[in-house]
Coordinates of C-alpha atoms in Angstrom, one line a residue:
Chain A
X1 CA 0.0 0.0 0.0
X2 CA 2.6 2.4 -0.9
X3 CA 2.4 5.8 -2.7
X4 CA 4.5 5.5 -5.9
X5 CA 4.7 6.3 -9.8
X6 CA 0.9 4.7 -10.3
X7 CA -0.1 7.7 -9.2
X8 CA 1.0 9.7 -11.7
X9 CA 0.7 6.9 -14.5
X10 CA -2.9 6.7 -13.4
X11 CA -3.4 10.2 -13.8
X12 CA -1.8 10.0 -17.4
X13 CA -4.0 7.4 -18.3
X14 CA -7.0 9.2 -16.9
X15 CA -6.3 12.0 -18.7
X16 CA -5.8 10.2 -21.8
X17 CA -8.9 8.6 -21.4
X18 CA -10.7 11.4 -20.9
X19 CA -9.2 13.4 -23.6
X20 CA -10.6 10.5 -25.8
X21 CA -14.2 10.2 -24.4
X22 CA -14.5 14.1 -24.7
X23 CA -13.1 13.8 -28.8
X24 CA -14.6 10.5 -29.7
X25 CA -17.1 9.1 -27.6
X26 CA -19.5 11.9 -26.1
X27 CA -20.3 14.0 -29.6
X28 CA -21.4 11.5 -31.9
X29 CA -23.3 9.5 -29.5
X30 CA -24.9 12.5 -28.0
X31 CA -25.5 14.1 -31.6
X32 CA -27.2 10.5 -32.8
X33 CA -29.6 10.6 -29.8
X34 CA -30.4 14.4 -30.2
X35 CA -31.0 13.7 -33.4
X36 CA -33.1 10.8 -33.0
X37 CA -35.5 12.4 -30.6
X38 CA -35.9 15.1 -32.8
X39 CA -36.9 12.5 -35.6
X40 CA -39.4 11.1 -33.3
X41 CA -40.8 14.5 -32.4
X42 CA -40.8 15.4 -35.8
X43 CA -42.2 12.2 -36.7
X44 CA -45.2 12.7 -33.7
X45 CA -46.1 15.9 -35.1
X46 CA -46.8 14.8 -38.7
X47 CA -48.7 11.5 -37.1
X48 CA -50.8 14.3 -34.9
X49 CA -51.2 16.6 -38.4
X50 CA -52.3 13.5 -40.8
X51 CA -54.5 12.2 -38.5
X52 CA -55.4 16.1 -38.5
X53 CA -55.6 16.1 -42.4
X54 CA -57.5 12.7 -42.3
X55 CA -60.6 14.0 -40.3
X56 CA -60.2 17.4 -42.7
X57 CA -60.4 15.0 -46.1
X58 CA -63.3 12.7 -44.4
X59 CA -65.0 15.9 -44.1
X60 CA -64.2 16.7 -47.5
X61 CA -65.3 13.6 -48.9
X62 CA -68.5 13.8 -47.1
X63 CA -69.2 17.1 -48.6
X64 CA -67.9 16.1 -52.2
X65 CA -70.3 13.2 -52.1
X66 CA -73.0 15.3 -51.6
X67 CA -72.7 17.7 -53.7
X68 CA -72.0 14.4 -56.2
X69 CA -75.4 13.1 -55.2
X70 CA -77.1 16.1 -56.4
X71 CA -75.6 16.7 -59.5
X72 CA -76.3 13.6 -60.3
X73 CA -79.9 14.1 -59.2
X74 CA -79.8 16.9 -62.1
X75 CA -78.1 15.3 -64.3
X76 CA -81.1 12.8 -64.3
X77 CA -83.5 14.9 -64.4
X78 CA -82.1 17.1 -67.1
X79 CA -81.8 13.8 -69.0
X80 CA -85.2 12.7 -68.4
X81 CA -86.7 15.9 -69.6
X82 CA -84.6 15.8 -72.3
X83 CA -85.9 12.6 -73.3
X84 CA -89.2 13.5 -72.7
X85 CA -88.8 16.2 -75.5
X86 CA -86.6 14.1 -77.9
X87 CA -89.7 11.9 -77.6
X88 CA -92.2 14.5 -78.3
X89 CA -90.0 15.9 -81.5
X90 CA -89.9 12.4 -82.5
X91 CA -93.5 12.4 -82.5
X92 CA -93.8 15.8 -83.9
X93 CA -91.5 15.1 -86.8
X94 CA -93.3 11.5 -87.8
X95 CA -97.1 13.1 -87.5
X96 CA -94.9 15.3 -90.1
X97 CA -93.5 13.1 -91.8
X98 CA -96.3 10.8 -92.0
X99 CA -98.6 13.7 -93.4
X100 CA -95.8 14.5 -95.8
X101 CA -95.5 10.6 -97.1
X102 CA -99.7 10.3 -97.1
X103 CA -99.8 13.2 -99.5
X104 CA -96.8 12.2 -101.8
X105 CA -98.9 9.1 -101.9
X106 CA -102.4 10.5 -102.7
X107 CA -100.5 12.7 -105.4
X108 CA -99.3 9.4 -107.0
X109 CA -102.4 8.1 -106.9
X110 CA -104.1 10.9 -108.5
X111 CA -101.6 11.1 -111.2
X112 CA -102.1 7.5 -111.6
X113 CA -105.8 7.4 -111.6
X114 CA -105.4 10.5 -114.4
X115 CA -103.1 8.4 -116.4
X116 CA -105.3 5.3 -116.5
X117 CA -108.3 8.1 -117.4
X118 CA -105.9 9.2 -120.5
X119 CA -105.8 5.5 -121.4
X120 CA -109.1 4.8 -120.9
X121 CA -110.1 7.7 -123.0
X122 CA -108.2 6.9 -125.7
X123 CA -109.2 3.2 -125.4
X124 CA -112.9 4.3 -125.3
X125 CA -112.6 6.3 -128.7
X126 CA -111.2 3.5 -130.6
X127 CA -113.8 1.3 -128.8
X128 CA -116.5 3.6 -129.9
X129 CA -115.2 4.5 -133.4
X130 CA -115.3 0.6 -133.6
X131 CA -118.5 0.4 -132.7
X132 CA -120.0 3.0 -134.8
X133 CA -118.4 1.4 -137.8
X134 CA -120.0 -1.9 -137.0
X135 CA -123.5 -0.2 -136.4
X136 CA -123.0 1.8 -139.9
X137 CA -121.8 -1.1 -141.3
X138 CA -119.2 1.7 -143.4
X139 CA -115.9 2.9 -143.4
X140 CA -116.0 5.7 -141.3
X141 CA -113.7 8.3 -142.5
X142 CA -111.4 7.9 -139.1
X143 CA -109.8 11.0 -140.1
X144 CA -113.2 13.1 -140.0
X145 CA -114.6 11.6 -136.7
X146 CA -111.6 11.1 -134.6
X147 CA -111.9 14.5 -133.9
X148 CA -115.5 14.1 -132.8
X149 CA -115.0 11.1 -130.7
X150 CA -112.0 12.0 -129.2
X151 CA -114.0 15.6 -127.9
X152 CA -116.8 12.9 -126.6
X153 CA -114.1 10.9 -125.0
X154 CA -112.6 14.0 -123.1
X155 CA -116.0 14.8 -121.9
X156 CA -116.1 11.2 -120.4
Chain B
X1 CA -6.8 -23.4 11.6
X2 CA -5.5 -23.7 7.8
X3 CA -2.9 -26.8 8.1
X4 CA -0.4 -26.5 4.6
X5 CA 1.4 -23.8 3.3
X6 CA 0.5 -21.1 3.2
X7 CA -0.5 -19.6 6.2
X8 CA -3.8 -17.8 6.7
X9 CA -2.0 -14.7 7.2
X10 CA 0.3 -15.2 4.7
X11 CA -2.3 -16.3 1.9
X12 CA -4.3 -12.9 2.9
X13 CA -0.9 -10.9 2.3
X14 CA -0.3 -12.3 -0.9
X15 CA -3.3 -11.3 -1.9
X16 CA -2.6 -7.7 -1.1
X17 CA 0.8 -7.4 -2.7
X18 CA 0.3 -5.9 -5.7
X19 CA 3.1 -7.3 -8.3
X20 CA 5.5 -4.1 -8.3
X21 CA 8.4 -3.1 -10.6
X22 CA 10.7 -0.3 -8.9
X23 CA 14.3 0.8 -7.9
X24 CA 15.7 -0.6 -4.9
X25 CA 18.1 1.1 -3.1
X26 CA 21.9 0.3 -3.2
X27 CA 22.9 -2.4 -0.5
X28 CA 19.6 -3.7 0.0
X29 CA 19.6 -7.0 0.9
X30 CA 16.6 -9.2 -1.1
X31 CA 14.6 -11.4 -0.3
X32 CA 17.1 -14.9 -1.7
X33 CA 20.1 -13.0 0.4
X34 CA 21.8 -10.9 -2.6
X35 CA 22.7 -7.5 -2.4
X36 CA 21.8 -4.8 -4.8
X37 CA 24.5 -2.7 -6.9
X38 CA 25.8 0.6 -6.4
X39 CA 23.4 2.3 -8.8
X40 CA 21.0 0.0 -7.2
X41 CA 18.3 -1.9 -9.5
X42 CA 15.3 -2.2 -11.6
X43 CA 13.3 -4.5 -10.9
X44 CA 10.3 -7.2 -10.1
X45 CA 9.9 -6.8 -5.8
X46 CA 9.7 -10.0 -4.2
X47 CA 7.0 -9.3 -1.6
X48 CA 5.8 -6.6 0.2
X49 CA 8.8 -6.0 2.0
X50 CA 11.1 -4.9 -0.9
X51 CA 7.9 -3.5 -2.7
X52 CA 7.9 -1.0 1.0
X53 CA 11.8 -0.2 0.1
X54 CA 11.3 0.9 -3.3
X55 CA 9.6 3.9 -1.8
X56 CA 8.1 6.4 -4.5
X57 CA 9.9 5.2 -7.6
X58 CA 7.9 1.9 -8.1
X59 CA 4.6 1.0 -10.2
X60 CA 2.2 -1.3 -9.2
X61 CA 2.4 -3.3 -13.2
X62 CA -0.7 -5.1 -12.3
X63 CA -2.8 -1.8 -10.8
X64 CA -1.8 -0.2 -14.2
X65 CA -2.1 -2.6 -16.6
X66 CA -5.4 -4.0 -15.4
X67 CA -6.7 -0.1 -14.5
X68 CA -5.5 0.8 -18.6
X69 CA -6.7 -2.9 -19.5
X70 CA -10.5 -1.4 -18.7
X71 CA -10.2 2.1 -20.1
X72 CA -9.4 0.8 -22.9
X73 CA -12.3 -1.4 -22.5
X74 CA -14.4 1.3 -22.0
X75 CA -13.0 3.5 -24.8
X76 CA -13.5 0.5 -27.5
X77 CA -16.7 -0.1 -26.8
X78 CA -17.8 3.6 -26.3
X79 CA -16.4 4.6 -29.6
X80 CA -17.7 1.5 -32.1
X81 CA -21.4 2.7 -30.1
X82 CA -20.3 6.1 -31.3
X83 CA -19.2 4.9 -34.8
X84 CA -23.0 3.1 -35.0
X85 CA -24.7 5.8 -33.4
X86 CA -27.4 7.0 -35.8
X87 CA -30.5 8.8 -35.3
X88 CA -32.3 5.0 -36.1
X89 CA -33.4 2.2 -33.9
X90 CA -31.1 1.7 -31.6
X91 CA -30.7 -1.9 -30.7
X92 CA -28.6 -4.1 -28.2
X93 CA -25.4 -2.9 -27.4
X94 CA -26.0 0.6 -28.7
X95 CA -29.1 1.0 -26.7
X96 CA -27.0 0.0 -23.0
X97 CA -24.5 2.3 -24.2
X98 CA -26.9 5.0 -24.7
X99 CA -28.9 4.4 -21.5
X100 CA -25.4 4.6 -19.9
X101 CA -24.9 8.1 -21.6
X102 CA -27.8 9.3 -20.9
X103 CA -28.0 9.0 -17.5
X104 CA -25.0 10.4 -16.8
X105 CA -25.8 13.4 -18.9
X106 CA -28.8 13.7 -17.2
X107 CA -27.1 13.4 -13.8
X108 CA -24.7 16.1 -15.0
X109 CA -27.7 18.4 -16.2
X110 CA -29.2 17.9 -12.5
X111 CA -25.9 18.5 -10.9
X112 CA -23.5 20.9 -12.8
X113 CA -25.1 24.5 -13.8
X114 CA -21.9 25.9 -15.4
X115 CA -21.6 25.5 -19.0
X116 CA -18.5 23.5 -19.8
X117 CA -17.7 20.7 -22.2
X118 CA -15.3 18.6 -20.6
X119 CA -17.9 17.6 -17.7
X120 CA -20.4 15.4 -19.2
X121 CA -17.1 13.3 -20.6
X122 CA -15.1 13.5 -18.0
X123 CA -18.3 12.2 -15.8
X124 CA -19.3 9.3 -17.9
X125 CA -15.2 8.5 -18.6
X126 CA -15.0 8.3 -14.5
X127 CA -18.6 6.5 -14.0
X128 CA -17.8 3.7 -16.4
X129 CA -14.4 3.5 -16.1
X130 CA -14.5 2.9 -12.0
X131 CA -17.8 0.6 -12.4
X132 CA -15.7 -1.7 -14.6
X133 CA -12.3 -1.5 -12.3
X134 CA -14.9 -2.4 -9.1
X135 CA -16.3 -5.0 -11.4
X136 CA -13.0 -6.8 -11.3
X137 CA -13.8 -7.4 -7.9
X138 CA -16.5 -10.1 -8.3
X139 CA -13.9 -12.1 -10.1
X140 CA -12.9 -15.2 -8.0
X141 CA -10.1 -13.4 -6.6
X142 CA -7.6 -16.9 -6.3
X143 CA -8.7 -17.1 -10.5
X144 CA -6.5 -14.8 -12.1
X145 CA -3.4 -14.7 -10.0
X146 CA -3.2 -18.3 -10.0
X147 CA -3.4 -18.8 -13.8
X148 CA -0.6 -16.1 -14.3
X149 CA 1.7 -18.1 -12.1
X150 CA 1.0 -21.6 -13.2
X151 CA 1.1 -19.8 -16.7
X152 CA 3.8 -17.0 -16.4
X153 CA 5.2 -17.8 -13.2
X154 CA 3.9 -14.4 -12.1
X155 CA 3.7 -14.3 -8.2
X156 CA 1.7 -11.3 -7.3
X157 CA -1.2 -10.2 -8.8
X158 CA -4.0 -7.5 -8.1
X159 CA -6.6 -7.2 -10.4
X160 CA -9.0 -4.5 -8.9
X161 CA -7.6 -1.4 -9.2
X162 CA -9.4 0.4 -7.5
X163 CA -8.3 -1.4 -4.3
X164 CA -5.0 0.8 -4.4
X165 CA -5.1 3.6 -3.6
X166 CA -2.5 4.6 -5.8
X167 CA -5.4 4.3 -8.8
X168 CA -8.2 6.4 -7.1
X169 CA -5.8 8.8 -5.8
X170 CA -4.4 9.4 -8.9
X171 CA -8.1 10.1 -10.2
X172 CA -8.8 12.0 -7.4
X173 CA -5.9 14.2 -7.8
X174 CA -6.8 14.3 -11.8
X175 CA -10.1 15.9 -10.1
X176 CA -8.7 18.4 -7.4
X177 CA -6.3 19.9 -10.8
X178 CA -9.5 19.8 -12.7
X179 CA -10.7 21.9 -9.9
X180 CA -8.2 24.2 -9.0
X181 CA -7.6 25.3 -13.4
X182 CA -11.2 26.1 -13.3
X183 CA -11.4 27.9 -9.9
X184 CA -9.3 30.2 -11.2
X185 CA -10.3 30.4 -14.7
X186 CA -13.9 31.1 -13.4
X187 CA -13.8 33.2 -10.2
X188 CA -9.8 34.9 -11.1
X189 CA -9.5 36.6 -7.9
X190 CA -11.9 35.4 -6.1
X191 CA -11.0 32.3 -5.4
X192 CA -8.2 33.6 -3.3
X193 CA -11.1 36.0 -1.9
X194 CA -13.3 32.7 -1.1
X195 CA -10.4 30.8 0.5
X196 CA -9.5 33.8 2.6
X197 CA -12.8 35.4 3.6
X198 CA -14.8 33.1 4.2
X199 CA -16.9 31.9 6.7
X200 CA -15.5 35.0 8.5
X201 CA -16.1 38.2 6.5
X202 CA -13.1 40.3 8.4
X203 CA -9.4 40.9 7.4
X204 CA -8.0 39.7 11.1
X205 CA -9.5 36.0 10.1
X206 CA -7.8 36.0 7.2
X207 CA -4.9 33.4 8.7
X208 CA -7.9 31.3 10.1
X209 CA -10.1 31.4 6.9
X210 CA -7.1 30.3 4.7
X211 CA -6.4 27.2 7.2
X212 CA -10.1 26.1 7.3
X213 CA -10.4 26.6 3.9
X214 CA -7.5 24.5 2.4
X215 CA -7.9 22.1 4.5
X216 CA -11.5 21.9 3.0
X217 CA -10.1 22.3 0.1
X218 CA -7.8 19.3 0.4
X219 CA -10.1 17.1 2.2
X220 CA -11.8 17.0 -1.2
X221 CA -9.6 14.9 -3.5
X222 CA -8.8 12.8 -0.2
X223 CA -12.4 11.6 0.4
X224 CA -13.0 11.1 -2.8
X225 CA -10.0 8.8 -3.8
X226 CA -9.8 7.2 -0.2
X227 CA -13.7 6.7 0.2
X228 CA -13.8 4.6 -3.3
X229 CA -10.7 2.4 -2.3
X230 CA -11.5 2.0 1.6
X231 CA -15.0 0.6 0.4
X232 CA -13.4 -1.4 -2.6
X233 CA -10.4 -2.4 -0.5
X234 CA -12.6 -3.7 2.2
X235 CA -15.1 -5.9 0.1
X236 CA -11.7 -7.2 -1.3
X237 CA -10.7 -7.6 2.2
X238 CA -13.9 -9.6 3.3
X239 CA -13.5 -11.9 -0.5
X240 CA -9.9 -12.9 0.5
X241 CA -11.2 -14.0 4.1
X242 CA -14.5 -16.0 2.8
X243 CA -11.4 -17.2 0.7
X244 CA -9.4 -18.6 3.4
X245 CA -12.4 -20.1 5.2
X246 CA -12.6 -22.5 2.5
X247 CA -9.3 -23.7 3.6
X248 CA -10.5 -24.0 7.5
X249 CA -11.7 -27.2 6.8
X250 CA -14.6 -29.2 5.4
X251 CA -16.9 -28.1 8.0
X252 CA -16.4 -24.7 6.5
X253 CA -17.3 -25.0 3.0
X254 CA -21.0 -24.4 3.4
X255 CA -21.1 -21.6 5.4
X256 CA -17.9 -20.1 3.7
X257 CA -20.1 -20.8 0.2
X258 CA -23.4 -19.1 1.7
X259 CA -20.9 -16.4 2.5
X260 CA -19.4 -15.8 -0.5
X261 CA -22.6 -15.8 -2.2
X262 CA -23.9 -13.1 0.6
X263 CA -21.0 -10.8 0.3
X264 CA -21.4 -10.7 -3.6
X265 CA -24.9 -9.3 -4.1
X266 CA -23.9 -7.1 -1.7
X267 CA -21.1 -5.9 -3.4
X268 CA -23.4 -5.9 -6.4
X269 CA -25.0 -2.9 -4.6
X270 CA -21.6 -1.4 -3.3
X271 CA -19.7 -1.6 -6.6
X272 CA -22.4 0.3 -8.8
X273 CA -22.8 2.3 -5.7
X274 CA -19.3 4.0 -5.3
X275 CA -18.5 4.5 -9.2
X276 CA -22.0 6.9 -9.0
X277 CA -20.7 8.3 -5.7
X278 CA -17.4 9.1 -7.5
X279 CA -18.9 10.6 -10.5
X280 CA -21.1 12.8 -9.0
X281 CA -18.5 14.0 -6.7
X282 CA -16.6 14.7 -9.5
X283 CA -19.4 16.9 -11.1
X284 CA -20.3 18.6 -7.8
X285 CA -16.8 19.4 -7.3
X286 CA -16.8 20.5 -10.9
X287 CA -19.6 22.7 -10.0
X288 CA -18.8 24.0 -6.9
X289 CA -15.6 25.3 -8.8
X290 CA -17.6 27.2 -11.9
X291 CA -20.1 29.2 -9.2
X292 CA -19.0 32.5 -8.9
X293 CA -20.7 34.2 -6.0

C-alpha cells in the first residue's frame, strides 16, 4: 500500500482517457440521440397533423359526395326531360312526316288514276269509233270523226 | 486453523501485494540474500517487504495494466457505439451504451449549472471506467493470479484497481487539478477571496479562513479517492477472508459458500454504488468550482 509512480501513470491514463471520451465518444453518441429524438418529435407531429388532415379529407369527402349526389340528381333529371322532348319531337317530326308521305302518296295516286283516265279515254274512242263502224256497217272516214270522238271521250 | 502452506496470514498478504516493478536502493539485501548494486536496481519486488523499500519510484504493473486494460475497455466499446450511433433504432449494445450516456448526462444536467464541455465526458469516462475497475472485484479473486503463475510464473497479482489507492488517488488528484484550473479560470481573484474570507467576512480571520479553507479544500480529493478504495479495498478484504475459510476445513465449506454468495450481491450494490458516488463528486466538485458568488 505504498504511494509510488501509479499515481501519476494513473493520472496520465485518466487523462488520456478522458481526452478520448471528450473527442470521440461523447459527440457523436450525443449528436445521434439528439438527433433521434428530434426524428421522433418530428415524426409525432406529422402523425398528430395527418390524423389532422385525415378528419379534414373525411370531411371533404363527405361534402364532395353530396354535392355528387345532387348533380347527379340533375343530371337525371335534365336527361329525363330531355328525353321527354326528344320523344315529343320524335312524334312531332313522324305526325310530319307521316302527313308528308300520305300526300306524296295521294298525289301518286291521282296522277295515276289521271293516267289510266288518259288510257281509258283513248281506249274508249277506238272502242267507240269501232263500234259505230259496225253499227254503220261503213268505213268511217277515221280521219273526219276522230276528232269528234276523241271531244266525246274528253267529256267522259 | 489452515494446516499446509501457506499460512492464513500469509495467503491474505499475498493477496494484497500488488506485483511491483521499482528501484531498490543500493545495499539492500533481497529477499534470496543478494545485495543490490551501487546504482541499485530495476526490478520485479519480491514481496511486500522490498515493494515498501522501493519507496516512490515503483509502479504497481498489475494496478496499471489492469486499471489501462479497462479504459481501454471502455474507450473501444464507447467509440464502435459512437461509430453506429445513428439517429435509427437503436438496438442491443447501442441501446445499453446509450442508456449509460444518458443518464450520466442527465445526472450532469441535475448537478452541474456551469456551461462546460469537458464535464459530461469526463463524468461518464470516470462513472464507467470505475464501475468496470470495481467489477473486477467479483472475479474469483484466487482465479486470475493463479493462472498467471502456473502460466507465467507471475507471483503477485491485483486485479482491482481500485483497491489501491495509488489508482483512485491518482483520479482523485486528476479531479482536485481539474478543480483548482477552473477555480481560477472562473472566479480569477476570487478564489483567493473565497479561500481567505470566508466563513468570517473580516481581514484579522484572514490566517484562520485560509487554514479552514484549504484544508477543506484538500479534504476533497482525499475523500473522494480514499472513500472509493477504503469501500473497494474492504469488500476485497472480506472476499480474501471468505477465501481462506474455504481452507479452514470441510466443516467450512458451506457456510464459507453461503458467505461468499452473501458478500457478492452485496457488493453488487456497493460496486455500482461507489462509481455513482465518485462521479457525482466529481461533477459537484466541478460545480462548486464554476459558481461564482
Amino acid at each position: 500500500m505504498n504511494i509510488n509512480l501509479t499515481l501519476i501513470g494513473q493520472m496520465v491514463a485518466f487523462v488520456c482517457f478522458v481526452m478520448f471520451c471528450m473527442k470521440y465518444v461523447w459527440p457523436p453518441i450525443l449528436a445521434a440521440m439528439a438527433e433521434r429524438e428530434k426524428k421522433i418529435a418530428d415524426g409525432l407531429a406529422a402523425a398528430d397533423r395527418a390524423s389532422h388532415d385525415l378528419e379534414l379529407a373525411q370531411e371533404k369527402a363527405v361534402e364532395r359526395l353530396k354535392d355528387a349526389k345532387h348533380e347527379a340528381a340533375a343530371i337525371v333529371d335534365a336527361a329525363n326531360k330531355r328525353g321527354v322532348q326528344l320523344v315529343e319531337e320524335a312524334k312531332q317530326a313522324a305526325i310530319v312526316e307521316a302527313g308528308r308521305v300520305k300526300a306524296a302518296a295521294h298525289a301518286e295516286i291521282e296522277q295515276e288514276s289521271n293516267r289510266a283516265k288518259e288510257l281509258l279515254r283513248g281506249q274508249v274512242a277506238a272502242l267507240a269509233l269501232a263500234g259505230a263502224e259496225k253499227v254503220l256497217g261503213a268505213q268511217i272516214d277515221t280521219a273526219a270523226h276522230t276528232e269528234l270522238v276523241e271531244k266525246l271521250a274528253a267529256e267522259l | 486453523m489452515a494446516g499446509s502452506t501457506p499460512t492464513v496470514s500469509e495467503y491474505i498478504t499475498h493477496h494484497l501485494t500488488n506485483l511491483t516493478f521499482g528501484k531498490l536502493p543500493s545495499g539492500f539485501e533481497r529477499a534470496d540474500g543478494t545485495f543490490v548494486g551501487a546504482d541499485g536496481a530495476w526490478v520485479f519486488a519480491d514481496g511486500g517487504y522490498e515493494a515498501s523499500a522501493m519507496g516512490f519510484y515503483a509502479i504497481h504493473v498489475d494496478s496499471m495494466l489492469w486499471s489501462i486494460g479497462l479504459g481501454i475497455v471502455f474507450c473501444w466499446i464507447f467509440r464502435s457505439v459512437a461509430k453506429k450511433a445513428e439517429s435509427g433504432v437503436p438496438s442491443g449494445l447501442v441501446n445499453g451504451v446509450e442508456m449509460v450516456v444518458e443518464f450520466v448526462d442527465n445526472t450532469v444536467r441535475d448537478t452541474f449549472h456551469g456551461h462546460n464541455k469537458l464535464v459530461a465526458p469526463l463524468a461518464l469516462t470516470v462513472f464507467v471506467w470505475v464501475l468496470l475497475m470495481n467489477l473486477m472485484d467479483l472475479v474469483p479473486i484466487d482465479l486470475v493470479p493463479k493462472i498467471l503463475e502456473w502460466t507465467l510464473g507471475v507471483h503477485f497479482q491485483k486485479i482491482v484497481p481500485s483497491t489501491d489507492p495509488n489508482i483512485t488517488l491518482g483520479m482523485a488528484v486528476g479531479v482536485f487539478i481539474l478543480m483548482l484550473y477552473y477555480s481560477i479560470k472562473v472566479k480569477g481573484f476570487g478564489f483567493v477571496k473565497e479561500l481567505s474570507m470566508t466563513p468570517f467576512n473580516h481581514w484579522a480571520f484572514i490566517p484562520v479562513n485560509l487554514f479552514m479553507e484549504i484544508v477543506g479544500l484538500l479534504a476533497k480529493p482525499f475523500s473522494l479517492g480514499l472513500r472509493l478504495f477504503g469501500n473497494l479495498y474492504a469488500g476485497e478484504m472480506i472476499f480474501i477472508l471468505i477465501a481462506a475459510l474455504f481452507s479452514a476445513g470441510a466443516l467450512w465449506m458451506v457456510p464459507a459458500g453461503l458467505l461468499q454468495v452473501a458478500w457478492g450481491i452485496f457488493h453488487l450494490l456497493v460496486i455500482p454504488l461507489q462509481a455513482f458516488i465518485f462521479m457525482v463528486l466529481t461533477i459537484v466538485y466541478l460545480s462548486m468550482a464554476h459558481e461564482d458568488h
